[in-house]
């Protein structure tokens, strides 16, 4: 089984680049955004699973640009 990507590795993979993932600059809580398509976005953050200690992606919200920002 493949190991999950770390936040830095995830953000530099071709998949993440295609999704235009980026850290939100004005946000101090470590949130990121990626585009699903021209209109819709996903907001997420990287968290540590308290049971396994592994880094995971926590999906925060999904919607149009105006809805999520």
Short mmCIF file of C-alpha atoms in Angstrom, two decimals, residues 1-63:
data_model
loop_
_atom_site.label_atom_id
_atom_site.label_comp_id
_atom_site.label_asym_id
_atom_site.label_seq_id
_atom_site.Cartn_x
_atom_site.Cartn_y
_atom_site.Cartn_z
CA UNK A 1 0.00 0.00 0.00
CA UNK A 2 1.33 3.43 -0.92
CA UNK A 3 2.14 5.89 1.83
CA UNK A 4 0.07 9.11 1.96
CA UNK A 5 1.79 12.18 0.57
CA UNK A 6 3.08 14.83 2.91
CA UNK A 7 1.73 18.35 2.53
CA UNK A 8 4.80 19.57 0.65
CA UNK A 9 4.92 16.53 -1.62
CA UNK A 10 1.17 16.75 -2.27
CA UNK A 11 1.36 20.38 -3.31
CA UNK A 12 4.14 19.69 -5.81
CA UNK A 13 2.66 16.62 -7.50
CA UNK A 14 1.19 16.90 -10.98
CA UNK A 15 -2.27 16.09 -9.55
CA UNK A 16 -2.12 18.99 -7.12
CA UNK A 17 -0.75 21.33 -9.77
CA UNK A 18 -3.66 20.41 -12.05
CA UNK A 19 -6.04 21.24 -9.19
CA UNK A 20 -4.19 24.54 -8.61
CA UNK A 21 -3.73 23.81 -4.91
CA UNK A 22 -2.35 26.68 -2.89
CA UNK A 23 -2.04 27.85 0.69
CA UNK A 24 -4.37 30.72 1.53
CA UNK A 25 -2.11 33.71 2.14
CA UNK A 26 -4.37 35.75 4.37
CA UNK A 27 -5.24 32.77 6.55
CA UNK A 28 -3.19 31.97 9.65
CA UNK A 29 -4.91 28.62 10.35
CA UNK A 30 -3.01 26.76 7.62
CA UNK A 31 -5.89 26.34 5.20
CA UNK A 32 -5.44 25.47 1.54
CA UNK A 33 -7.65 25.70 -1.52
CA UNK A 34 -7.88 23.78 -4.76
CA UNK A 35 -10.07 24.22 -7.81
CA UNK A 36 -12.48 21.48 -8.83
CA UNK A 37 -13.43 23.34 -11.97
CA UNK A 38 -13.73 26.99 -13.06
CA UNK A 39 -16.47 27.73 -10.53
CA UNK A 40 -15.99 25.37 -7.56
CA UNK A 41 -13.34 25.10 -4.85
CA UNK A 42 -12.43 22.81 -1.96
CA UNK A 43 -10.97 24.26 1.24
CA UNK A 44 -8.85 21.86 3.27
CA UNK A 45 -6.07 21.63 5.80
CA UNK A 46 -3.46 19.09 6.77
CA UNK A 47 -3.95 17.55 10.21
CA UNK A 48 -2.19 14.87 12.21
CA UNK A 49 -4.27 11.82 13.01
CA UNK A 50 -4.04 11.48 16.82
CA UNK A 51 -4.24 7.68 16.66
CA UNK A 52 -1.75 6.94 13.89
CA UNK A 53 0.37 10.08 13.92
CA UNK A 54 0.07 10.25 10.12
CA UNK A 55 -0.69 13.43 8.25
CA UNK A 56 -4.14 13.50 6.66
CA UNK A 57 -6.23 15.93 4.64
CA UNK A 58 -9.27 17.36 6.41
CA UNK A 59 -11.88 18.66 3.95
CA UNK A 60 -13.41 21.85 5.35
CA UNK A 61 -15.86 23.07 2.74
CA UNK A 62 -16.86 22.70 -0.89
CA UNK A 63 -18.66 25.23 -3.04
#
